[in-house]
Short mmCIF file of N, CA and C in Angstrom, two decimals:
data_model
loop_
_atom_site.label_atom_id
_atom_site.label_comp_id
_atom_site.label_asym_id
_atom_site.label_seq_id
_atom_site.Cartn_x
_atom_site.Cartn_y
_atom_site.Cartn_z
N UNK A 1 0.83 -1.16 0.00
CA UNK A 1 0.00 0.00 0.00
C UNK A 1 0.89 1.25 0.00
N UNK A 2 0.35 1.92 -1.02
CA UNK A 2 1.65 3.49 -1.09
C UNK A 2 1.06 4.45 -0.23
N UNK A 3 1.71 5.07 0.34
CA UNK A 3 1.23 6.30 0.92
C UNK A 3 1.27 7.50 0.44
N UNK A 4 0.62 8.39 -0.26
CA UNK A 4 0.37 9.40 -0.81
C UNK A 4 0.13 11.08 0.12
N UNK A 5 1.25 11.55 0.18
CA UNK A 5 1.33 13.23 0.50
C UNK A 5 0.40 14.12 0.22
N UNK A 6 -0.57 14.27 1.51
CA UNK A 6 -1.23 15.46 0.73
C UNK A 6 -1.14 16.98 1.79
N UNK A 7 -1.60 17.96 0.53
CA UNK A 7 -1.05 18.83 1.22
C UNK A 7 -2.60 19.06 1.67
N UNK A 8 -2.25 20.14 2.94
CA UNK A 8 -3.37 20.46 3.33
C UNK A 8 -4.14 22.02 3.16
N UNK A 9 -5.17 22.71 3.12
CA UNK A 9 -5.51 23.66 2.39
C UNK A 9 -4.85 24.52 2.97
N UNK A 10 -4.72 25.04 4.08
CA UNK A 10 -3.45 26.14 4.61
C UNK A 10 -2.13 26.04 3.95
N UNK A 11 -1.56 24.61 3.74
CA UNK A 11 0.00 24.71 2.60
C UNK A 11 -0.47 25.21 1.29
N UNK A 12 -1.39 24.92 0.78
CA UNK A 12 -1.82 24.87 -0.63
C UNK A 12 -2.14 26.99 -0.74
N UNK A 13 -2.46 26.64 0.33
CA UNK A 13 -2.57 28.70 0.34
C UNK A 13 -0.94 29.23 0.88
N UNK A 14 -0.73 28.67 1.74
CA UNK A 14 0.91 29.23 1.60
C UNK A 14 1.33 29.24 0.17
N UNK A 15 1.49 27.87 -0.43
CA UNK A 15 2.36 27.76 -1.68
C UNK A 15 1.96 29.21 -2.41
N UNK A 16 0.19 28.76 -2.40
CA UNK A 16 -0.10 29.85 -3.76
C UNK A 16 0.50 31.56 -3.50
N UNK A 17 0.38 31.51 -2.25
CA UNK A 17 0.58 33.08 -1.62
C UNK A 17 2.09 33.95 -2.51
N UNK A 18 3.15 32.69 -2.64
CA UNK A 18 4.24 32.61 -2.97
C UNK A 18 4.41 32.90 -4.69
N UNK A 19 3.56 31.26 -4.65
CA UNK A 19 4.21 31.21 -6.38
C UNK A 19 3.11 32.18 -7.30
N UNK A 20 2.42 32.65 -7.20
CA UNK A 20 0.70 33.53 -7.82
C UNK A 20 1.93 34.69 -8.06
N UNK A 21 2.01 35.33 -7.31
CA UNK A 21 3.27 36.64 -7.48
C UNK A 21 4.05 36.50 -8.24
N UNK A 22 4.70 34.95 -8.37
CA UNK A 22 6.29 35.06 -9.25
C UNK A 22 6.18 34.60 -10.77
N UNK A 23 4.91 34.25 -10.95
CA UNK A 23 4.02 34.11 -11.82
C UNK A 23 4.09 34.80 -12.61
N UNK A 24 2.74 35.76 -11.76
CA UNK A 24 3.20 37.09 -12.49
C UNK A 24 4.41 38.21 -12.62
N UNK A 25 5.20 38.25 -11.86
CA UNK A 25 6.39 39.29 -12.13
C UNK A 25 7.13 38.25 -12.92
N UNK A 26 7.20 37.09 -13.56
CA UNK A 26 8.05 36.30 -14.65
C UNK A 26 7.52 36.65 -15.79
N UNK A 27 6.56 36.96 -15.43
CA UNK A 27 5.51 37.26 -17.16
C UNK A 27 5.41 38.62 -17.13
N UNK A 28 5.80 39.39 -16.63
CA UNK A 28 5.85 40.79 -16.96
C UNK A 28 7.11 41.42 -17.51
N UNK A 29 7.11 42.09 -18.30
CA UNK A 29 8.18 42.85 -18.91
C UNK A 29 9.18 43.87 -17.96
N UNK A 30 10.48 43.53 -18.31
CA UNK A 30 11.13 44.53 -17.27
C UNK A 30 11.35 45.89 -18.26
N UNK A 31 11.15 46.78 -17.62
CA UNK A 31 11.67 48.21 -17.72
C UNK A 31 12.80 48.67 -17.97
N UNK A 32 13.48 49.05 -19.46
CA UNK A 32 14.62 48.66 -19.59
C UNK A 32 15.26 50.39 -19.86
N UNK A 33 14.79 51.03 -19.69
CA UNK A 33 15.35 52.69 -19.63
C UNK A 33 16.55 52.47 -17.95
N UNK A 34 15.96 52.42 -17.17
CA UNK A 34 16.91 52.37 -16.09
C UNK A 34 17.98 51.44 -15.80
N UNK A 35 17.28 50.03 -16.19
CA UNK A 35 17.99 48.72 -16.27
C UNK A 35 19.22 49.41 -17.39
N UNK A 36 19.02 50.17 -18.15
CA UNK A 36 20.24 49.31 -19.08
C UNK A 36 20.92 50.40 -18.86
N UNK A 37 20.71 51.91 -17.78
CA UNK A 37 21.72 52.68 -17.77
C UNK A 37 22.63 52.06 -16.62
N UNK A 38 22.25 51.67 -15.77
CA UNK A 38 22.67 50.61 -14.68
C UNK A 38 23.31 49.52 -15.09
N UNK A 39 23.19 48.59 -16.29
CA UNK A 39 23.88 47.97 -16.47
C UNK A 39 25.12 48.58 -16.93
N UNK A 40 25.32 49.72 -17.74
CA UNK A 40 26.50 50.21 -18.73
C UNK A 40 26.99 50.71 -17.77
N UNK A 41 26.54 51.39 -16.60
CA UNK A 41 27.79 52.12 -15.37
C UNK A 41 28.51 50.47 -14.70
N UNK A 42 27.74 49.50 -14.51
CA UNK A 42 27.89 48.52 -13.46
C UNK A 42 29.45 47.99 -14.54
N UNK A 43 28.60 47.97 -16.36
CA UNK A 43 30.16 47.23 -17.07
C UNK A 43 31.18 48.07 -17.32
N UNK A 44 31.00 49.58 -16.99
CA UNK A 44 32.28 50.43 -16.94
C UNK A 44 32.90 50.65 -16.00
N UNK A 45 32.46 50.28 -14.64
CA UNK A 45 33.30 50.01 -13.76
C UNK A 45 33.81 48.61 -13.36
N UNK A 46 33.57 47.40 -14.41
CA UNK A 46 34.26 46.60 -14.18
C UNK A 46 35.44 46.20 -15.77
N UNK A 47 34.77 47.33 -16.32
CA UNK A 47 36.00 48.07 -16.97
C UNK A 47 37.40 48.42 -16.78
N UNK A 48 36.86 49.42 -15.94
CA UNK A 48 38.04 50.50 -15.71
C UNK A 48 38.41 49.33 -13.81
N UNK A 49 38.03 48.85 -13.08
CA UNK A 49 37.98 48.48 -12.38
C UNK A 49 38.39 49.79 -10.94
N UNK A 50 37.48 50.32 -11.62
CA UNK A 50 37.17 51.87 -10.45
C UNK A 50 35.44 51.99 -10.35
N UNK A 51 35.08 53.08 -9.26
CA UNK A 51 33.95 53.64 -8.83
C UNK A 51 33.60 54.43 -10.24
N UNK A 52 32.94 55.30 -10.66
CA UNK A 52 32.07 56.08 -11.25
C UNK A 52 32.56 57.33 -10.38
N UNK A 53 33.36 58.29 -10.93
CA UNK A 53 33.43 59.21 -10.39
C UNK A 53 32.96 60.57 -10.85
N UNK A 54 32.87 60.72 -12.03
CA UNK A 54 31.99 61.58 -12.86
C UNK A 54 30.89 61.31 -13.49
N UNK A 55 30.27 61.86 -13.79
CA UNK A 55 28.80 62.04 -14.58
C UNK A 55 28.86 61.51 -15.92
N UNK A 56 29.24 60.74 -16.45
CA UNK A 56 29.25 60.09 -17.68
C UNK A 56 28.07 60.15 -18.62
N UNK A 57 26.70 60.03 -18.38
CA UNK A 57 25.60 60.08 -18.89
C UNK A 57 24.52 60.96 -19.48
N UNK A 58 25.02 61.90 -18.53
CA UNK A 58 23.85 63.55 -18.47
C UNK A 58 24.54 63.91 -19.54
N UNK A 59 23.90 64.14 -20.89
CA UNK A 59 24.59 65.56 -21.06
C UNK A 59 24.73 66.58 -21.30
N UNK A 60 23.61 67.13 -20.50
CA UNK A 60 23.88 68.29 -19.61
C UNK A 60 24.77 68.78 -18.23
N UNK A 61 25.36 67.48 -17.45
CA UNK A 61 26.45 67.26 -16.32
C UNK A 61 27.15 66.39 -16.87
N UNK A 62 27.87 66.23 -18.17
CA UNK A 62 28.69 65.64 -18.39
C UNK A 62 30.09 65.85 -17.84
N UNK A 63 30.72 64.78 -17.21
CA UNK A 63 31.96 65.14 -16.40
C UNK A 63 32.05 66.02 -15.08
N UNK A 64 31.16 66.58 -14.30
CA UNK A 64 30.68 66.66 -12.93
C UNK A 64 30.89 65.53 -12.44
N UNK A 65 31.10 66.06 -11.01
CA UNK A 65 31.56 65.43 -9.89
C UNK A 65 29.94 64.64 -9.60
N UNK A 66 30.53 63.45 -9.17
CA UNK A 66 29.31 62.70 -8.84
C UNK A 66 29.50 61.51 -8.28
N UNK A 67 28.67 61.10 -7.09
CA UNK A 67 28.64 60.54 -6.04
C UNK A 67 27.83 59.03 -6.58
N UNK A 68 27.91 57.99 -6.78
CA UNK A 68 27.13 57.18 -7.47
C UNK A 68 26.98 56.27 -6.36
N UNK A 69 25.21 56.00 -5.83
CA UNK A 69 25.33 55.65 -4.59
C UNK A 69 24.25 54.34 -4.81
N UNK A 70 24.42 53.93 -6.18
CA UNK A 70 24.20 52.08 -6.77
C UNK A 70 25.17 51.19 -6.85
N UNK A 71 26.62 51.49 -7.15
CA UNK A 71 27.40 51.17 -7.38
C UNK A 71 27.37 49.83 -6.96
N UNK A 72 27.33 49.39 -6.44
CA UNK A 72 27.59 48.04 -5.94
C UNK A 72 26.45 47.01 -6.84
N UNK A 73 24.71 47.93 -6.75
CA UNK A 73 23.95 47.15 -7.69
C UNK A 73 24.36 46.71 -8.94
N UNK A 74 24.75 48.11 -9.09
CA UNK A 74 25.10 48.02 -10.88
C UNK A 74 26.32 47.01 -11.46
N UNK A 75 27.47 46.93 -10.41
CA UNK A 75 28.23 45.49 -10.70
C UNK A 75 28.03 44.49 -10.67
N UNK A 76 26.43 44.13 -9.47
CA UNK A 76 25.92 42.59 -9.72
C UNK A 76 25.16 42.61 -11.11
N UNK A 77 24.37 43.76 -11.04
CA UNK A 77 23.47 43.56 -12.81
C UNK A 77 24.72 42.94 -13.52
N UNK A 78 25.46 43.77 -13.62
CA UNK A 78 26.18 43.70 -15.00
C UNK A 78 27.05 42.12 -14.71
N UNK A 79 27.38 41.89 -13.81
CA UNK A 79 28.07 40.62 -13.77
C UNK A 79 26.68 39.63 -14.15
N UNK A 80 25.76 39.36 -13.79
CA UNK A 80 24.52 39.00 -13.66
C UNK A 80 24.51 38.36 -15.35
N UNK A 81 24.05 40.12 -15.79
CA UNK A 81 24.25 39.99 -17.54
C UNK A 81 25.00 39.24 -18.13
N UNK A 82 26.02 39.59 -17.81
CA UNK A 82 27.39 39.28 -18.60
C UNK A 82 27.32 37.50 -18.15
N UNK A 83 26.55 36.95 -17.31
CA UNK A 83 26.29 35.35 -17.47
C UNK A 83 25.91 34.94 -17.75
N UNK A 84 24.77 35.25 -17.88
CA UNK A 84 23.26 35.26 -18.82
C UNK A 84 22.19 35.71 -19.56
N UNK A 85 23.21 36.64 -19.83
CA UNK A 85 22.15 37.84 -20.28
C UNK A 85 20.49 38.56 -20.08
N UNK A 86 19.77 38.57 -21.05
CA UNK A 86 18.26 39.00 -20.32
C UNK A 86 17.56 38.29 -19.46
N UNK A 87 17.86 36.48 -19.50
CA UNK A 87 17.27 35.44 -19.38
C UNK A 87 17.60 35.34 -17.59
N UNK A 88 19.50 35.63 -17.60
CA UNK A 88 19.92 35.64 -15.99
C UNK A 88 19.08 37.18 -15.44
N UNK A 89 18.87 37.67 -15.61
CA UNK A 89 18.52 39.29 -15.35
C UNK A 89 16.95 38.83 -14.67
N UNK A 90 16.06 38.54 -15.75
CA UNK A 90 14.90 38.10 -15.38
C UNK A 90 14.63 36.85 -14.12
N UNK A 91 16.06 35.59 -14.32
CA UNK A 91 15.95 34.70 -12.97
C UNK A 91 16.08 35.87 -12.05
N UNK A 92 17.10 36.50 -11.98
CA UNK A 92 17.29 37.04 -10.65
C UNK A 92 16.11 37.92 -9.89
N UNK A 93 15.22 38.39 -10.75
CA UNK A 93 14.39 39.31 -10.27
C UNK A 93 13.08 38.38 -10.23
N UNK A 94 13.18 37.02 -10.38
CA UNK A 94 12.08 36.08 -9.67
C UNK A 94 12.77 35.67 -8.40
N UNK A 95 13.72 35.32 -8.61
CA UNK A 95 14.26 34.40 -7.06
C UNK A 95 14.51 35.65 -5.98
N UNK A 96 14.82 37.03 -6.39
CA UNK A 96 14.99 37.80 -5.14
C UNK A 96 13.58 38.13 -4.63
N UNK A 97 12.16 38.13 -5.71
CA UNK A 97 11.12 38.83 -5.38
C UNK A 97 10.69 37.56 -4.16
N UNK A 98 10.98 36.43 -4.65
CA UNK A 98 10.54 34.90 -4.44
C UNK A 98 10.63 35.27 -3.04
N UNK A 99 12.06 35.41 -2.46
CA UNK A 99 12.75 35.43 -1.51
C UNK A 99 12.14 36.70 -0.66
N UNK A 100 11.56 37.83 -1.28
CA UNK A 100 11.13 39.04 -0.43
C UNK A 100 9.66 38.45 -0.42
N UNK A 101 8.91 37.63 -0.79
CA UNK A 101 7.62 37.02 -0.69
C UNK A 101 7.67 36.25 0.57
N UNK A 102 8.65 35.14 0.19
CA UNK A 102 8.85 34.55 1.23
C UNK A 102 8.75 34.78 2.86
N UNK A 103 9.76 35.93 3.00
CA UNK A 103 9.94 36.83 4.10
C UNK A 103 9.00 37.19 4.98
N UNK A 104 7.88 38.13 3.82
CA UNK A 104 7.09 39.33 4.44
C UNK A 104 5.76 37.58 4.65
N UNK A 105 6.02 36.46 3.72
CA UNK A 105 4.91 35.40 4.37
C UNK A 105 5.08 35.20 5.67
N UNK A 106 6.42 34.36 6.01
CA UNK A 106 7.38 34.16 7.04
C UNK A 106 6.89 34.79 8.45
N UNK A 107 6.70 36.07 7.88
CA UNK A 107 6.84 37.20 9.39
C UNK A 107 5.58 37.56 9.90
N UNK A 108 4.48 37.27 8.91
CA UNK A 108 3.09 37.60 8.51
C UNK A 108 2.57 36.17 9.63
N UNK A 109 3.20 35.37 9.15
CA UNK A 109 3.08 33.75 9.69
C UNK A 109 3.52 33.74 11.52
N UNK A 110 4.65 34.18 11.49
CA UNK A 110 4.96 34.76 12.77
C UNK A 110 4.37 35.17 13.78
N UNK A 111 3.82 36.61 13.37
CA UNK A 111 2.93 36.88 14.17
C UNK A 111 1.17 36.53 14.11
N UNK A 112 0.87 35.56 13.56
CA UNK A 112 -0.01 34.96 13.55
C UNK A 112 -2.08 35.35 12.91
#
């Protein structure tokens, strides 16, 4: 006789709580005006293997002093990219949302 797993309707609403969201943000289009200025600072500083210290982009503040306070994002995008291109870009922004779903379930669950 096999024994068969079932879930029960509270897991089956956890799961969905989770995967319904990543669902949809997998099937939605990313926004690629910001994404891709973020990616080109993230691959020019692993370029030059320096910070962003001027204004490269504006140009109207072209070459101004400037404080770039993504920096660190913009080297995972671009490393990100540079592994997988749109396809790694899009995992990452399911498994981190996955992971901030997770969380705010987690804590939600917590306090009861």
């Amino acid at each position: 006789m096999s024994r068969t797993a079932r879930l029960s309707l509270s897991s089956v609403w956890a799961i969905a709580s989770v995967v319904l969201p990543l669902l949809l943000i997998a099937a939605l289009r990313m926004g690629s005006v910001d994404l891709t200025y973020h990616l080109r600072a993230g691959a020019m500083m692993l370029e030059t293997r320096a910070l962003l210290r001027v204004d490269s982009f504006t140009f109207t503040a072209a070459g101004a002093p400037w404080v770039d306070q993504q920096w660190l994002a913009q080297i995972v995008l671009a490393l990100v990219f540079q592994a997988g291109g749109w396809f790694a870009l899009m995992l990452t922004r399911v498994l981190l949302s996955g992971a901030a779903l997770a969380l705010v379930f987690a804590t939600c669950r917590s306090r009861g």
